[in-house]
Amino acid sequence: MKIRTKIVLIFISVFVLLTISSGIFVSIFTTSSIRSQVYSYLYTNVESRAEHIRTFLNDEKTTGVVLAGASVYRDFLKESKTSSQYASIKEKINQRIKRTLDADSSIVKVFIIDKKGVIVASSNSLEEGKDYSNDVYFTEGKEHVYIKDMYMSPELQKVIYGISAPVLDDTGALLGISVVEYDPIDFYTIVKAVNGLGPTEESFLINKDKYFLTPSLFYGDSVILKMKNDTKNASDCFDPAQTQYVINSGYAKLRSVLGNKVFVESTDYRGVNIVGTHAYIPETGWCLITKLDKADVIQNSDTISLIFFLIFGGSFIVFAISLIFISRKATKPIQDLSEAMKSDRDEYFNIELSMDRKDEIGDLYRSFNKMIGSVKKSREEIEQKVAEQTQTIIEKQKDLEEQKNALINVLDDSKILVNDLAKFKLAVDNASDLILITDPDGIVLYANKAIEIITGFKEKDTIGKKAGTLWRLPMSKPFYEELWKTIKTEKRTYQGEIKNRKKNHEIYDSKISISPVLDENNEIKFFVGIQTDITHEKEIDRAKTEFVSLASHQLRTPLTSIKWYTEMLLSGDGGEMTPAQKNFVNEISDSNQRMVQLVNALLNVSRLDMGTFAVDPEPLDIVQVAEVVIREQEHSINGKSQKFTFTHSDNIPTISADKNLVRIILQNLLSNANKYTPKEGSITLSIEKIENDPKPHLLIQCIDTGCGIPEPQKNKIFQKLFRADNARTIDTEGTGLGLYIIKSILDETGGSVKFESAEGKGTTFTISIPLSGMPKKDGSKGLT
């Protein structure tokens, strides 16, 4: 082994030993730091989510108090059934109950209990006369506003919860109980939101018996009121010391009082190790659980440790290079002598080493010079003889020279081509997007440097393997069928978006473009794929959508309260008003209704964008749905003296479709036609069955003689919030969301929409719904 090599190995061994010791310390410190950050994020998330739930419950308690305080409730409960006025006031109560249901889609039932515990009025008339004297709605509602725990309604066959409030006369005496029952779907939306800590982060509610009240991330809706979450996290949440502190002081300084007792490291209901925390909801006795798989925490720690060892690797390279340089300088005299001994024969005999050193190396140099001198003389005699033979060889060489020149010309041409190819390869290798080349079976032949930046896998990890098998996140079967049909059967470029998984299991979004490369026989030789990481853009868009959803939820409660109060004023609950006052209140009511419609539209858009809306198909007669929507729009159409025609063929079948989604589509079509068609214009709605088509479908057409769509703006008509210039002039209060909602619904359910339009002449919208119906889709809530 060379001296220089020995020196390098000794110093490197010392460096590695010191670095490993430092690495162990950094790893321990990093793990502790990440654990503290995860604790902080989890607790902040559960505290803010719990405050949101409490605010939501208090808002609904306020709604119960408002209803119980209505004068029409008091008058009804005071009136005897034998009174001549009873039928009239009973009709007012029924109308008030109907308006309450219409005002808030989350309310599923409203009823009134008299002071004996008997239901005297209800949105379900079959329940009137039923004895509720032993129900907690009555026993608790007599004393204060009471929130009844979630339960499975035998009548509705779904999970609901309710709020009861006492109805009192002017002296404070009990007249009866007002009860409102709600669909808990809004809780699901509030609780489901996550903090971005990892794919296994989840939050859910449990009741005092530890049964799930909201869906599980892993088991879905099937756990609600059917499965217990009997874990340490749940037990700690219901600890008397913690619950009493929250009841007295809320969540403020709870962590500083209890320290890390608010966190749990144990197993969850799946038996998986987790890190979690909790928050007690005193208004209902529920518990909000937030947790994260411990594997996700460890993964973050591993990432930081990897960064440290990358830094160590860089330092090691710098240290090794410096060490090699120093050792090379120290051993250079010996190396020079060794190289001289190995030099070419012609150079060997002309070498004269210069060395002024007085040590052993200097003596060795001088001995080497003497040996070279004695051998040089013998060599000169031999060279004379060789020169004579060389002359003969030179003459033969001239013949070869011409051949060489011809080859040089060929090589020059080849070098130009090679340089061009080298420049192209350099550009591809260093492109920021991931570029793959595969054979016709999808086996990777080439990958550029971006593959490691985007996926974490190196080029050598992928060559010879099926494209995407290392980092692909399984998508739906129709997605892959469409992809392979486009690139392999139709031999066209496929463009779309896909979710992938990096080497460290992190999920990311990417935009892909896959193109087939064909030979002279139109057969596929290669596939070229380009992938762009769009995770950051998706996260920004998702954050905006979640903000719109949360803001819209918060706006609905005050808007509903405004609607009820204006209706109470218009009904005379606050006393008689002058005509001018009634006009003002009517203006408030109309403006509030427009605001409610805008909030509902924003909620629909956020649910469409986040993919959280549900599709619940049922056997549906679309003609009947259309007739209901036409009756709703009839007043607006007659107000502009427009001629309206509705036609349909006799063979329209019943199809499996979501009634609410079909209603929203038809409402937006007719509403737009009415808005943008002038007075005395015409609107035609038609429905027909198309069977002589590869995919049989129902064809819905809405034809108007309105303002039409300007030619330069037609390609933007289905974009979110877009309104054509002439449309903004005609109606300044539109939202630009109707056509976006129509197209999003149809794209999700297998339908399609297109249009033909001429500015100033009118527009025809054509909608196709497959006869096979809409596929079912699970979601947190339907559209409104």
Short mmCIF file of N, CA, C and O in Angstrom, two decimals, residues 659-737:
data_model
loop_
_atom_site.label_atom_id
_atom_site.label_comp_id
_atom_site.label_asym_id
_atom_site.label_seq_id
_atom_site.Cartn_x
_atom_site.Cartn_y
_atom_site.Cartn_z
N LYS A 659 -81.45 13.88 -7.50
CA LYS A 659 -82.52 14.86 -7.73
C LYS A 659 -82.05 16.28 -7.48
O LYS A 659 -82.36 17.20 -8.25
N ASN A 660 -81.28 16.49 -6.43
CA ASN A 660 -80.83 17.84 -6.09
C ASN A 660 -79.90 18.40 -7.16
O ASN A 660 -79.99 19.57 -7.53
N LEU A 661 -78.98 17.56 -7.70
CA LEU A 661 -78.05 18.03 -8.72
C LEU A 661 -78.78 18.37 -10.02
O LEU A 661 -78.47 19.36 -10.67
N VAL A 662 -79.77 17.53 -10.41
CA VAL A 662 -80.56 17.83 -11.61
C VAL A 662 -81.31 19.14 -11.43
O VAL A 662 -81.39 19.96 -12.34
N ARG A 663 -81.87 19.35 -10.22
CA ARG A 663 -82.59 20.60 -9.94
C ARG A 663 -81.66 21.81 -10.08
O ARG A 663 -82.05 22.82 -10.69
N ILE A 664 -80.45 21.70 -9.54
CA ILE A 664 -79.49 22.82 -9.63
C ILE A 664 -79.15 23.13 -11.09
O ILE A 664 -79.10 24.30 -11.50
N ILE A 665 -78.95 22.08 -11.91
CA ILE A 665 -78.63 22.29 -13.34
C ILE A 665 -79.76 23.04 -14.04
O ILE A 665 -79.54 24.04 -14.73
N LEU A 666 -81.01 22.56 -13.85
CA LEU A 666 -82.15 23.18 -14.53
C LEU A 666 -82.41 24.59 -14.01
O LEU A 666 -82.75 25.50 -14.78
N GLN A 667 -82.25 24.82 -12.69
CA GLN A 667 -82.45 26.15 -12.12
C GLN A 667 -81.48 27.15 -12.75
O GLN A 667 -81.87 28.27 -13.12
N ASN A 668 -80.21 26.80 -12.85
CA ASN A 668 -79.22 27.71 -13.41
C ASN A 668 -79.48 27.99 -14.89
O ASN A 668 -79.33 29.11 -15.36
N LEU A 669 -79.89 26.94 -15.66
CA LEU A 669 -80.20 27.14 -17.07
C LEU A 669 -81.34 28.14 -17.26
O LEU A 669 -81.23 29.12 -18.01
N LEU A 670 -82.48 27.89 -16.56
CA LEU A 670 -83.65 28.75 -16.74
C LEU A 670 -83.42 30.13 -16.16
O LEU A 670 -83.89 31.13 -16.71
N SER A 671 -82.70 30.22 -15.02
CA SER A 671 -82.43 31.52 -14.42
C SER A 671 -81.59 32.38 -15.36
O SER A 671 -81.89 33.57 -15.56
N ASN A 672 -80.55 31.81 -15.99
CA ASN A 672 -79.74 32.56 -16.95
C ASN A 672 -80.56 32.99 -18.16
O ASN A 672 -80.45 34.12 -18.64
N ALA A 673 -81.38 32.06 -18.69
CA ALA A 673 -82.20 32.41 -19.86
C ALA A 673 -83.13 33.56 -19.54
O ALA A 673 -83.32 34.48 -20.34
N ASN A 674 -83.74 33.53 -18.34
CA ASN A 674 -84.66 34.60 -17.93
C ASN A 674 -83.93 35.94 -17.77
O ASN A 674 -84.41 36.99 -18.23
N LYS A 675 -82.74 35.91 -17.13
CA LYS A 675 -82.00 37.16 -16.87
C LYS A 675 -81.58 37.85 -18.16
O LYS A 675 -81.71 39.07 -18.31
N TYR A 676 -81.06 37.08 -19.13
CA TYR A 676 -80.42 37.67 -20.29
C TYR A 676 -81.29 37.69 -21.54
O TYR A 676 -80.81 37.99 -22.63
N THR A 677 -82.58 37.31 -21.39
CA THR A 677 -83.54 37.44 -22.48
C THR A 677 -84.39 38.67 -22.21
O THR A 677 -84.93 38.83 -21.11
N PRO A 678 -84.55 39.59 -23.19
CA PRO A 678 -85.30 40.82 -22.94
C PRO A 678 -86.79 40.56 -22.77
O PRO A 678 -87.28 39.45 -22.99
N LYS A 679 -87.51 41.60 -22.40
CA LYS A 679 -88.97 41.50 -22.27
C LYS A 679 -89.58 41.05 -23.61
O LYS A 679 -89.15 41.47 -24.68
N GLU A 680 -90.62 40.19 -23.50
CA GLU A 680 -91.36 39.65 -24.62
C GLU A 680 -90.49 38.76 -25.53
O GLU A 680 -90.88 38.43 -26.64
N GLY A 681 -89.30 38.37 -25.03
CA GLY A 681 -88.49 37.38 -25.74
C GLY A 681 -89.04 35.99 -25.51
O GLY A 681 -90.08 35.80 -24.83
N SER A 682 -88.38 34.98 -26.04
CA SER A 682 -88.88 33.61 -25.90
C SER A 682 -87.82 32.69 -25.31
O SER A 682 -86.63 32.87 -25.54
N ILE A 683 -88.29 31.71 -24.53
CA ILE A 683 -87.44 30.68 -23.91
C ILE A 683 -88.08 29.33 -24.17
O ILE A 683 -89.29 29.16 -23.96
N THR A 684 -87.30 28.35 -24.63
CA THR A 684 -87.82 27.00 -24.88
C THR A 684 -86.96 25.99 -24.15
O THR A 684 -85.73 26.00 -24.27
N LEU A 685 -87.61 25.11 -23.39
CA LEU A 685 -86.92 24.01 -22.69
C LEU A 685 -87.46 22.70 -23.26
O LEU A 685 -88.69 22.52 -23.33
N SER A 686 -86.58 21.79 -23.68
CA SER A 686 -87.02 20.51 -24.25
C SER A 686 -86.19 19.38 -23.68
O SER A 686 -85.02 19.55 -23.35
N ILE A 687 -86.84 18.20 -23.55
CA ILE A 687 -86.17 16.97 -23.08
C ILE A 687 -86.55 15.85 -24.03
O ILE A 687 -87.73 15.64 -24.30
N GLU A 688 -85.54 15.13 -24.53
CA GLU A 688 -85.83 14.00 -25.39
C GLU A 688 -84.84 12.87 -25.14
O GLU A 688 -83.75 13.09 -24.63
N LYS A 689 -85.25 11.67 -25.54
CA LYS A 689 -84.43 10.48 -25.34
C LYS A 689 -83.69 10.16 -26.64
O LYS A 689 -84.29 10.10 -27.71
N ILE A 690 -82.35 9.99 -26.57
CA ILE A 690 -81.53 9.67 -27.73
C ILE A 690 -81.00 8.24 -27.56
O ILE A 690 -80.20 7.96 -26.66
N GLU A 691 -81.45 7.33 -28.45
CA GLU A 691 -81.04 5.93 -28.34
C GLU A 691 -80.05 5.53 -29.43
O GLU A 691 -79.18 4.70 -29.21
N ASN A 692 -80.16 6.11 -30.63
CA ASN A 692 -79.28 5.74 -31.75
C ASN A 692 -77.94 6.46 -31.62
O ASN A 692 -77.57 7.29 -32.45
N ASP A 693 -77.21 6.12 -30.55
CA ASP A 693 -75.94 6.75 -30.24
C ASP A 693 -75.09 5.71 -29.50
O ASP A 693 -75.64 4.84 -28.80
N PRO A 694 -73.76 5.76 -29.67
CA PRO A 694 -72.91 4.78 -28.92
C PRO A 694 -73.20 4.79 -27.42
O PRO A 694 -73.11 3.76 -26.77
N LYS A 695 -73.54 5.94 -26.87
CA LYS A 695 -73.90 6.04 -25.46
C LYS A 695 -75.28 6.68 -25.34
O LYS A 695 -75.40 7.91 -25.37
N PRO A 696 -76.36 5.88 -25.26
CA PRO A 696 -77.72 6.44 -25.17
C PRO A 696 -77.82 7.42 -24.00
O PRO A 696 -77.25 7.20 -22.94
N HIS A 697 -78.55 8.52 -24.22
CA HIS A 697 -78.60 9.57 -23.20
C HIS A 697 -79.89 10.38 -23.31
O HIS A 697 -80.63 10.27 -24.30
N LEU A 698 -80.15 11.18 -22.27
CA LEU A 698 -81.21 12.17 -22.31
C LEU A 698 -80.61 13.49 -22.77
O LEU A 698 -79.56 13.91 -22.28
N LEU A 699 -81.28 14.14 -23.74
CA LEU A 699 -80.81 15.41 -24.28
C LEU A 699 -81.72 16.53 -23.78
O LEU A 699 -82.93 16.52 -24.04
N ILE A 700 -81.14 17.47 -23.04
CA ILE A 700 -81.88 18.62 -22.50
C ILE A 700 -81.37 19.87 -23.21
O ILE A 700 -80.16 20.13 -23.21
N GLN A 701 -82.31 20.65 -23.81
CA GLN A 701 -81.92 21.88 -24.50
C GLN A 701 -82.69 23.06 -23.94
O GLN A 701 -83.88 22.96 -23.66
N CYS A 702 -81.95 24.17 -23.74
CA CYS A 702 -82.57 25.43 -23.32
C CYS A 702 -82.20 26.48 -24.36
O CYS A 702 -81.03 26.82 -24.53
N ILE A 703 -83.21 26.98 -25.08
CA ILE A 703 -83.00 27.92 -26.18
C ILE A 703 -83.62 29.26 -25.81
O ILE A 703 -84.79 29.32 -25.38
N ASP A 704 -82.85 30.35 -25.93
CA ASP A 704 -83.40 31.67 -25.63
C ASP A 704 -83.07 32.64 -26.76
O ASP A 704 -82.27 32.35 -27.64
N THR A 705 -83.73 33.79 -26.75
CA THR A 705 -83.49 34.85 -27.74
C THR A 705 -82.84 36.03 -27.04
O THR A 705 -83.20 37.18 -27.29
N GLY A 706 -81.89 35.74 -26.14
CA GLY A 706 -81.28 36.77 -25.32
C GLY A 706 -80.11 37.46 -25.99
O GLY A 706 -79.97 37.46 -27.22
N CYS A 707 -79.22 38.02 -25.14
CA CYS A 707 -78.13 38.86 -25.63
C CYS A 707 -77.02 38.07 -26.32
O CYS A 707 -76.20 38.62 -27.04
N GLY A 708 -76.97 36.74 -26.11
CA GLY A 708 -75.92 35.92 -26.73
C GLY A 708 -74.57 36.14 -26.07
O GLY A 708 -74.41 36.94 -25.15
N ILE A 709 -73.56 35.39 -26.54
CA ILE A 709 -72.21 35.44 -25.97
C ILE A 709 -71.25 35.98 -27.03
O ILE A 709 -71.19 35.45 -28.14
N PRO A 710 -70.46 37.02 -26.72
CA PRO A 710 -69.49 37.55 -27.69
C PRO A 710 -68.50 36.48 -28.14
O PRO A 710 -68.04 35.68 -27.32
N GLU A 711 -68.16 36.45 -29.42
CA GLU A 711 -67.29 35.42 -29.98
C GLU A 711 -65.94 35.32 -29.25
O GLU A 711 -65.49 34.21 -28.93
N PRO A 712 -65.25 36.45 -28.94
CA PRO A 712 -63.92 36.34 -28.30
C PRO A 712 -63.98 35.76 -26.88
O PRO A 712 -62.95 35.38 -26.33
N GLN A 713 -65.19 35.72 -26.27
CA GLN A 713 -65.29 35.30 -24.87
C GLN A 713 -65.92 33.93 -24.70
O GLN A 713 -66.15 33.48 -23.58
N LYS A 714 -66.22 33.25 -25.80
CA LYS A 714 -66.89 31.95 -25.71
C LYS A 714 -66.04 30.89 -25.01
O LYS A 714 -66.56 30.02 -24.32
N ASN A 715 -64.71 30.96 -25.21
CA ASN A 715 -63.85 29.94 -24.61
C ASN A 715 -63.71 30.09 -23.10
O ASN A 715 -63.11 29.25 -22.44
N LYS A 716 -64.25 31.19 -22.52
CA LYS A 716 -64.14 31.41 -21.07
C LYS A 716 -65.47 31.23 -20.35
O LYS A 716 -65.54 31.43 -19.14
N ILE A 717 -66.53 30.86 -21.06
CA ILE A 717 -67.88 30.94 -20.49
C ILE A 717 -68.09 29.99 -19.32
O ILE A 717 -68.92 30.24 -18.45
N PHE A 718 -67.33 28.86 -19.27
CA PHE A 718 -67.49 27.92 -18.16
C PHE A 718 -66.46 28.13 -17.06
O PHE A 718 -66.37 27.32 -16.14
N GLN A 719 -65.68 29.22 -17.15
CA GLN A 719 -64.69 29.47 -16.10
C GLN A 719 -65.35 30.06 -14.87
O GLN A 719 -66.36 30.75 -14.94
N LYS A 720 -64.75 29.78 -13.71
CA LYS A 720 -65.26 30.26 -12.43
C LYS A 720 -65.23 31.80 -12.39
O LYS A 720 -64.23 32.41 -12.72
N LEU A 721 -66.37 32.42 -12.01
CA LEU A 721 -66.52 33.86 -11.79
C LEU A 721 -66.46 34.68 -13.09
O LEU A 721 -66.44 35.91 -13.04
N PHE A 722 -66.45 34.01 -14.28
CA PHE A 722 -66.39 34.78 -15.52
C PHE A 722 -67.79 35.18 -15.97
O PHE A 722 -68.73 34.38 -15.93
N ARG A 723 -67.93 36.43 -16.39
CA ARG A 723 -69.18 36.93 -16.97
C ARG A 723 -68.83 37.73 -18.22
O ARG A 723 -67.91 38.54 -18.21
N ALA A 724 -69.58 37.48 -19.29
CA ALA A 724 -69.34 38.20 -20.53
C ALA A 724 -69.65 39.69 -20.34
O ALA A 724 -70.42 40.08 -19.46
N ASP A 725 -69.03 40.53 -21.18
CA ASP A 725 -69.19 41.97 -21.05
C ASP A 725 -70.65 42.40 -21.17
O ASP A 725 -71.15 43.21 -20.37
N ASN A 726 -71.37 41.85 -22.16
CA ASN A 726 -72.76 42.26 -22.33
C ASN A 726 -73.64 41.75 -21.20
O ASN A 726 -74.63 42.38 -20.82
N ALA A 727 -73.29 40.61 -20.60
CA ALA A 727 -74.07 40.07 -19.48
C ALA A 727 -73.93 40.97 -18.25
O ALA A 727 -74.90 41.21 -17.51
N ARG A 728 -72.71 41.50 -18.00
CA ARG A 728 -72.52 42.39 -16.85
C ARG A 728 -73.32 43.67 -17.01
O ARG A 728 -73.77 44.27 -16.03
N THR A 729 -73.51 44.12 -18.25
CA THR A 729 -74.30 45.34 -18.49
C THR A 729 -75.77 45.11 -18.20
O THR A 729 -76.45 45.96 -17.61
N ILE A 730 -76.29 43.92 -18.58
CA ILE A 730 -77.71 43.63 -18.41
C ILE A 730 -78.04 43.34 -16.96
O ILE A 730 -79.04 43.83 -16.42
N ASP A 731 -77.22 42.55 -16.27
CA ASP A 731 -77.49 42.17 -14.88
C ASP A 731 -76.21 42.35 -14.07
O ASP A 731 -75.26 41.58 -14.18
N THR A 732 -76.18 43.39 -13.24
CA THR A 732 -74.96 43.73 -12.49
C THR A 732 -74.77 42.86 -11.25
O THR A 732 -73.72 42.90 -10.63
N GLU A 733 -75.79 42.08 -10.88
CA GLU A 733 -75.72 41.33 -9.61
C GLU A 733 -75.39 39.86 -9.80
O GLU A 733 -75.44 39.09 -8.86
N GLY A 734 -75.08 39.40 -11.00
CA GLY A 734 -74.74 38.00 -11.22
C GLY A 734 -73.44 37.62 -10.54
O GLY A 734 -72.61 38.48 -10.24
N THR A 735 -73.24 36.30 -10.33
CA THR A 735 -72.03 35.81 -9.64
C THR A 735 -71.00 35.20 -10.58
O THR A 735 -69.84 35.06 -10.22
N GLY A 736 -71.42 34.78 -11.79
CA GLY A 736 -70.48 34.12 -12.69
C GLY A 736 -70.15 32.70 -12.26
O GLY A 736 -69.13 32.15 -12.65
N LEU A 737 -71.04 32.09 -11.44
CA LEU A 737 -70.77 30.73 -10.93
C LEU A 737 -71.72 29.68 -11.49
O LEU A 737 -71.44 28.50 -11.40
#
